[in-house]
Short mmCIF file of C-alpha atoms in Angstrom, two decimals:
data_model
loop_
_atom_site.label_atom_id
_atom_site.label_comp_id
_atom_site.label_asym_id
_atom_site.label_seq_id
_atom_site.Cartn_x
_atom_site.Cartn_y
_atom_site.Cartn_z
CA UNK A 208 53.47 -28.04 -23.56
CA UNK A 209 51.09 -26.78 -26.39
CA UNK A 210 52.57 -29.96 -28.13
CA UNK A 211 51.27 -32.51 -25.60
CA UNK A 212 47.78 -31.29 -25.05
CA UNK A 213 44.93 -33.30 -27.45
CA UNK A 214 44.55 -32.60 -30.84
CA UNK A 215 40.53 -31.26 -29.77
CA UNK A 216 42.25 -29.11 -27.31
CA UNK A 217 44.82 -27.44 -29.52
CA UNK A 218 42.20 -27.09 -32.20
CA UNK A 219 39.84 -25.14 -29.96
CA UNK A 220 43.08 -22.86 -28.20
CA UNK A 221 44.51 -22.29 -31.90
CA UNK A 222 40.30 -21.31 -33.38
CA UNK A 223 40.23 -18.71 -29.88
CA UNK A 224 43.55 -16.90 -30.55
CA UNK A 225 43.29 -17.07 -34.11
CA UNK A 226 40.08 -14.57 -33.64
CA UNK A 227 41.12 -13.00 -30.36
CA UNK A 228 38.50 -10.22 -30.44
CA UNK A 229 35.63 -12.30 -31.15
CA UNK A 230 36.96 -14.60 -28.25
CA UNK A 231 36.88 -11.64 -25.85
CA UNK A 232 34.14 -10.37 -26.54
CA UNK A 233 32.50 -13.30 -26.37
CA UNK A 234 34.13 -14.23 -22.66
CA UNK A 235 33.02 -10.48 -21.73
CA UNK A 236 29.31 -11.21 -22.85
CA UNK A 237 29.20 -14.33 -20.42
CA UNK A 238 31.24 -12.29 -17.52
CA UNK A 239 28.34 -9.65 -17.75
CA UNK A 240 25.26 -11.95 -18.09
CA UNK A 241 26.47 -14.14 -15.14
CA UNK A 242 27.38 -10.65 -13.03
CA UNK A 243 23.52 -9.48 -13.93
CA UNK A 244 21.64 -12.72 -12.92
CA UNK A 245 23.74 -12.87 -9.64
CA UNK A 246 22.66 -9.12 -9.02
CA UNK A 247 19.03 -9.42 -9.89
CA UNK A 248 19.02 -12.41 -7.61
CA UNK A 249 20.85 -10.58 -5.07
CA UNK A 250 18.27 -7.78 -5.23
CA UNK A 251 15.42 -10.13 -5.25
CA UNK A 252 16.15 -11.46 -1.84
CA UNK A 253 16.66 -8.32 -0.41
CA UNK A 254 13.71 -6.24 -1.87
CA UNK A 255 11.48 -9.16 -0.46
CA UNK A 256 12.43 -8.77 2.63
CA UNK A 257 12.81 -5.11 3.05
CA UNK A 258 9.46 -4.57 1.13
CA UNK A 259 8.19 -7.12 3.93
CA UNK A 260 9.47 -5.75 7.08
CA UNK A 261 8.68 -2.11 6.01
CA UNK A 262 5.06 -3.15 5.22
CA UNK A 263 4.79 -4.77 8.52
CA UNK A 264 6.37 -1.72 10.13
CA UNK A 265 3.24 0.52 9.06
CA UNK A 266 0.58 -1.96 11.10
CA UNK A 267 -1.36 -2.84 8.74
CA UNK A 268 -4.62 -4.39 9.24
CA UNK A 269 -4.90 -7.56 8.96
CA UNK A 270 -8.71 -7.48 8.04
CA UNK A 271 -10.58 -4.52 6.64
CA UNK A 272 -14.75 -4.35 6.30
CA UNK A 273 -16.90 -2.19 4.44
CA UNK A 274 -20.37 -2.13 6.64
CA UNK A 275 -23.02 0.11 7.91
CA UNK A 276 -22.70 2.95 9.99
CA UNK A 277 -20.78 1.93 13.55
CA UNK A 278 -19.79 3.42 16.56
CA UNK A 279 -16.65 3.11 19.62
CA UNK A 280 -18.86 0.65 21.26
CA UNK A 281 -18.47 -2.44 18.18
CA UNK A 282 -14.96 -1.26 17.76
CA UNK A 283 -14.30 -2.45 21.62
CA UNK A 284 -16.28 -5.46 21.20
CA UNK A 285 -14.57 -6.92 18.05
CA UNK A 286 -11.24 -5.96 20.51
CA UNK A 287 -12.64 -7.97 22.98
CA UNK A 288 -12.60 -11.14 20.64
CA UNK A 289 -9.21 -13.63 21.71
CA UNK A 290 -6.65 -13.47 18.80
CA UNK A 291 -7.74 -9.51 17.98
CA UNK A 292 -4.77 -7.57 18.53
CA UNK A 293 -5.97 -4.28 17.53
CA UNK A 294 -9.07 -2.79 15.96
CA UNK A 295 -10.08 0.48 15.04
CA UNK A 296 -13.12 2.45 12.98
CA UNK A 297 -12.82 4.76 10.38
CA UNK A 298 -15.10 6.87 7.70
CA UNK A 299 -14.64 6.67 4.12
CA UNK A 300 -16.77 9.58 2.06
CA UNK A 301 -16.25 10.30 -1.71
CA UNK A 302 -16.01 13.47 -2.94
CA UNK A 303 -14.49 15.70 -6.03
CA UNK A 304 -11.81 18.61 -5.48
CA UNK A 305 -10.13 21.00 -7.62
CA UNK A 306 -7.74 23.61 -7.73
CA UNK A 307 -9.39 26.30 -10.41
CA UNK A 308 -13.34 24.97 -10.12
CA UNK A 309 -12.85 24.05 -13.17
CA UNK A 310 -10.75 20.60 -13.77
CA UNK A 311 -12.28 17.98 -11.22
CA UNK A 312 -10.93 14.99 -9.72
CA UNK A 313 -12.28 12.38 -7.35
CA UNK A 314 -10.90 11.88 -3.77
CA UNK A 315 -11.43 9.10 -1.49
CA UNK A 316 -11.38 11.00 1.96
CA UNK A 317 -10.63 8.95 4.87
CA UNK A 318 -11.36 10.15 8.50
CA UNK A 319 -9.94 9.15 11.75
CA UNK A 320 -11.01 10.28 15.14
CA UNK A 321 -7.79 9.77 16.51
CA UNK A 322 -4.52 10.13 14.18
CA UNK A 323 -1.91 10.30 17.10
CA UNK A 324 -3.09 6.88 18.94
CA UNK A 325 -4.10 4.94 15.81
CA UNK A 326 -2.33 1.61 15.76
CA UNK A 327 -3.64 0.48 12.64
CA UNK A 328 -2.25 1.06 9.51
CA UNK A 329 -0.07 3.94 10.41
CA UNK A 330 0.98 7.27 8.00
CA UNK A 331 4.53 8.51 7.39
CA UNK A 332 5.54 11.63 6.51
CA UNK A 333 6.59 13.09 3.51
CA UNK A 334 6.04 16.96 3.12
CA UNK A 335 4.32 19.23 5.26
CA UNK A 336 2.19 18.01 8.38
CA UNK A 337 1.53 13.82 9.45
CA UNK A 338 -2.07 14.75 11.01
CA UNK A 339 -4.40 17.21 9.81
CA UNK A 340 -6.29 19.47 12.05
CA UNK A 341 -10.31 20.41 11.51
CA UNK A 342 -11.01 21.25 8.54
CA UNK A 343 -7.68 20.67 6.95
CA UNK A 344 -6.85 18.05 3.99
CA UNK A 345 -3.83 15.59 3.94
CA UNK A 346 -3.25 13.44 0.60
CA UNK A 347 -1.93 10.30 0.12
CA UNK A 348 1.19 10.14 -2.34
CA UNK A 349 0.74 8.06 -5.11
CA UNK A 350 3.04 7.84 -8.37
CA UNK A 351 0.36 5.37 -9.62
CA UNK A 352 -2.67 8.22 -9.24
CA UNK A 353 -1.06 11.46 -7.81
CA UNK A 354 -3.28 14.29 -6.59
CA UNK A 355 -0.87 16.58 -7.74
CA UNK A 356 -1.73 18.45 -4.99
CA UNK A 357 1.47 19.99 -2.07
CA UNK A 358 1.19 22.00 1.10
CA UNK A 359 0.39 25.32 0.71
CA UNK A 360 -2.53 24.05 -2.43
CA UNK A 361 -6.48 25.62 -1.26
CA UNK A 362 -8.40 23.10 -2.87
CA UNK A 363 -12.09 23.56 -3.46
CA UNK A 364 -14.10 20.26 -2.19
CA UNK A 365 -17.25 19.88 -3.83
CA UNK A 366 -19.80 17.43 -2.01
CA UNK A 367 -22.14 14.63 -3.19
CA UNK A 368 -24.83 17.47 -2.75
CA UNK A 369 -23.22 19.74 -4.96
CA UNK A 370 -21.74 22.21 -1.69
CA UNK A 371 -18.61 23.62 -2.57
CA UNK A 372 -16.23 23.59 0.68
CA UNK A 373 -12.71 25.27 0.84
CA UNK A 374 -10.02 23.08 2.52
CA UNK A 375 -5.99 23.95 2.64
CA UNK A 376 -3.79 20.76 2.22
CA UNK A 377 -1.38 20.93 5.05
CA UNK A 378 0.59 17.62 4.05
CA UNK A 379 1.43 15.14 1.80
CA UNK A 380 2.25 11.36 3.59
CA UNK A 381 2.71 7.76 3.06
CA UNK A 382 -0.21 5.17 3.31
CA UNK A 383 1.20 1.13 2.32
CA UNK A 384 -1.76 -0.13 3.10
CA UNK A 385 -3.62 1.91 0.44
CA UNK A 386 -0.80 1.16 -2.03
CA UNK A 387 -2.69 -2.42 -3.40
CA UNK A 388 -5.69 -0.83 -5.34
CA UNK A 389 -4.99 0.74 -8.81
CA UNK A 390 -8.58 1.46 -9.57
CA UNK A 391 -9.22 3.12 -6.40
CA UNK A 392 -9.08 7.10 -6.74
CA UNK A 393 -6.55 9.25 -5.05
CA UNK A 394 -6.99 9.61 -1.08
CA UNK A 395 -7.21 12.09 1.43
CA UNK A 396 -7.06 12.17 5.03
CA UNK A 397 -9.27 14.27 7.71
CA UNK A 398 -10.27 14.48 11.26
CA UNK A 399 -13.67 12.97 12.43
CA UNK A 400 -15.19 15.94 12.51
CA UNK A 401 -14.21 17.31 9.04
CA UNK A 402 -15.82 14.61 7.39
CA UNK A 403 -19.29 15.05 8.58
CA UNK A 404 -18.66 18.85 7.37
CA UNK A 405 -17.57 17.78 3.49
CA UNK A 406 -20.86 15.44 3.64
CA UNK A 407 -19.97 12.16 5.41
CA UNK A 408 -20.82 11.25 9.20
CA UNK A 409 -18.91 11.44 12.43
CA UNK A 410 -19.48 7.57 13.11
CA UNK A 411 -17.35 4.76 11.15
CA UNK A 412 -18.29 2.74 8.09
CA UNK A 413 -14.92 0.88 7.86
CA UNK A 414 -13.73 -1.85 10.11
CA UNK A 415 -9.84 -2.27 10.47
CA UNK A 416 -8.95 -5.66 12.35
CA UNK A 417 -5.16 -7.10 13.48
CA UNK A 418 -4.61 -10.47 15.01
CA UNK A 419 -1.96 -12.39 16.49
CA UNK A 420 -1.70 -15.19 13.48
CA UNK A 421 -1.01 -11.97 11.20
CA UNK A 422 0.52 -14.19 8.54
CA UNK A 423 -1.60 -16.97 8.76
CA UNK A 424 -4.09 -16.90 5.64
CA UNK A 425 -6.35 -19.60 7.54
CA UNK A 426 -6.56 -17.20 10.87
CA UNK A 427 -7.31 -14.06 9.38
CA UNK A 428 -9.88 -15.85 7.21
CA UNK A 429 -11.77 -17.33 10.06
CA UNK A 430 -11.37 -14.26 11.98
CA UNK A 431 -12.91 -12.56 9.46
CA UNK A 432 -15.75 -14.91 8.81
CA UNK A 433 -16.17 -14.28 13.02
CA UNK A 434 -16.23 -10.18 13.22
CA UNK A 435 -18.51 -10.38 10.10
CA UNK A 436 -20.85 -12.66 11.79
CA UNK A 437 -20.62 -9.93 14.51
CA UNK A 438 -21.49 -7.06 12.63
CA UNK A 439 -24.37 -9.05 11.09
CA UNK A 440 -25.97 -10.06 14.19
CA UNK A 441 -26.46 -6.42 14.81
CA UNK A 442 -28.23 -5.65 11.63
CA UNK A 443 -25.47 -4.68 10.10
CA UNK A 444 -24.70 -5.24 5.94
CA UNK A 445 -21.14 -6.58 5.18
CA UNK A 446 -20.72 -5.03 1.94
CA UNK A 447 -16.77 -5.45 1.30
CA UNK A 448 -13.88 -7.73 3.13
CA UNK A 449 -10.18 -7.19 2.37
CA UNK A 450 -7.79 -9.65 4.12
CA UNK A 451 -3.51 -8.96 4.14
CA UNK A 452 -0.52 -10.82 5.99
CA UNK A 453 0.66 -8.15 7.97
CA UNK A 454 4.46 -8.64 6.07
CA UNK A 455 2.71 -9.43 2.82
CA UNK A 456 2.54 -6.06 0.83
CA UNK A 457 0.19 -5.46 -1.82
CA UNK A 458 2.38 -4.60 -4.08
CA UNK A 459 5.03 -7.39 -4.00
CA UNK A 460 3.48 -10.25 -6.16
CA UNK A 461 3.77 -7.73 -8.97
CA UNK A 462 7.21 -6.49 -8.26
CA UNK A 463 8.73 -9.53 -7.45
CA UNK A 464 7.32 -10.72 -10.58
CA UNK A 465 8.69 -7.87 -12.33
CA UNK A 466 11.98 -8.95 -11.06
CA UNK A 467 11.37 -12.78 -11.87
CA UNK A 468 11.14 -11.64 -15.55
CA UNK A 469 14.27 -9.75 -15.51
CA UNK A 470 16.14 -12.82 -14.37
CA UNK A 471 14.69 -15.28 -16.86
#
């Protein structure tokens, strides 16, 4: 049989058994490259979607506005706008906390009046307490910019005044939406009423919008060109506007492209 095939053929049989090692190793390399692309591919697909659909599971907001001071009332009116699904207030204030009073960090505290009914970008839990009570301190985790702070931690908060406040962090959870800004310092989560004691107010200064077109980038621009309108028209600065898909995570251009690379 050998005998019948082409002289090319026979050639290229005889130069692969002649060096049998080589040729294995060889066949082996290709076997394990071809394996590798198929799983990077594989998990491609799949970390796309899961990323997406656990994103979307969190509610995220859709549309998010830094403005003036605002209170329940605008938050019902920007509800009552057709295509709003969901909208919700919230106060951002800045301070500095540390465990010893002497190594200081910066903390981005965010306060909601309502933890429990919030339907707007929605915490999970990952040690300790979800929702804080007064006067208590929840942190965000964050590999990217950890806290390094756990349950059972007394932090000292010192305010933009220079008042030095003494807080116990009761929990440590999980906050997607926050996960897109890598400048941003760590965050922290209170109640309403904490925040105007650590130096903020017990109105809103952020704006968190969902609509029904959640994934359509024309909608939530337009509908955020409309509630900014809004909040002008009552005197109101717009200082900041952040739109998101709701199954679009911050994160996933980055990672995806992470895994693009790998497969090239």
């Amino acid at each position: 049989m050998f005998k019948k095939m082409p002289p090319r053929v026979r050639k290229v049989l005889a130069d692969l058994w002649a060096d049998r090692t080589r040729s294995i190793l060889v066949i082996a390399s290709i076997a394990v490259g071809v394996f590798a692309i198929g799983s990077i591919m594989t998990t491609y697909a799949l970390f796309n979607t899961d990323m997406a659909l656990s994103y979307a599971s969190a509610q995220p907001a859709n549309i998010e506005i830094y403005t003036d001071p605002f209170d329940n009332a605008l938050v019902k009116s920007v509800l009552a706008i057709p295509g709003v699904t969901a909208a919700d207030g919230r106060h951002m204030v800045s301070v500095r906390v540390s465990l010893d009073g002497a190594t200081w960090q910066p903390l981005d505290v965010l306060a909601n009046k309502d933890f429990v009914g919030s339907e707007i970008n929605l915490l999970t839990p990952k040690f300790g307490v979800l929702y804080p009570n007064d006067r208590e301190l929840v942190v965000r985790e964050d590999a990217m910019n950890s806290t390094g702070l756990m349950p059972g931690d007394v932090v000292q908060v010192q305010l933009s005044d220079g008042t030095i406040r003494t807080m116990p962090v009761v929990g440590v959870v999980g906050d997607q939406y926050a996960a897109g800004d890598f400048t941003a310092p760590p965050r922290g989560y209170v109640t309403l009423d904490t925040a105007e004691w650590i130096g903020g107010r017990e109105d809103y200064n952020r704006l968190y919008v969902q609509i029904e077109a959640g994934n359509d980038e024309d909608a939530i621009a337009a509908m955020a060109a409309q509630v900014e309108d809004k909040l002008e028209r009552t005197g109101r600065t717009v200082y900041r506007t952040n739109t998101n898909k709701t199954t679009e995570h911050p994160n996933a251009s980055i990672a995806l492209a992470m895994l693009g690379v790998l497969a090239a």
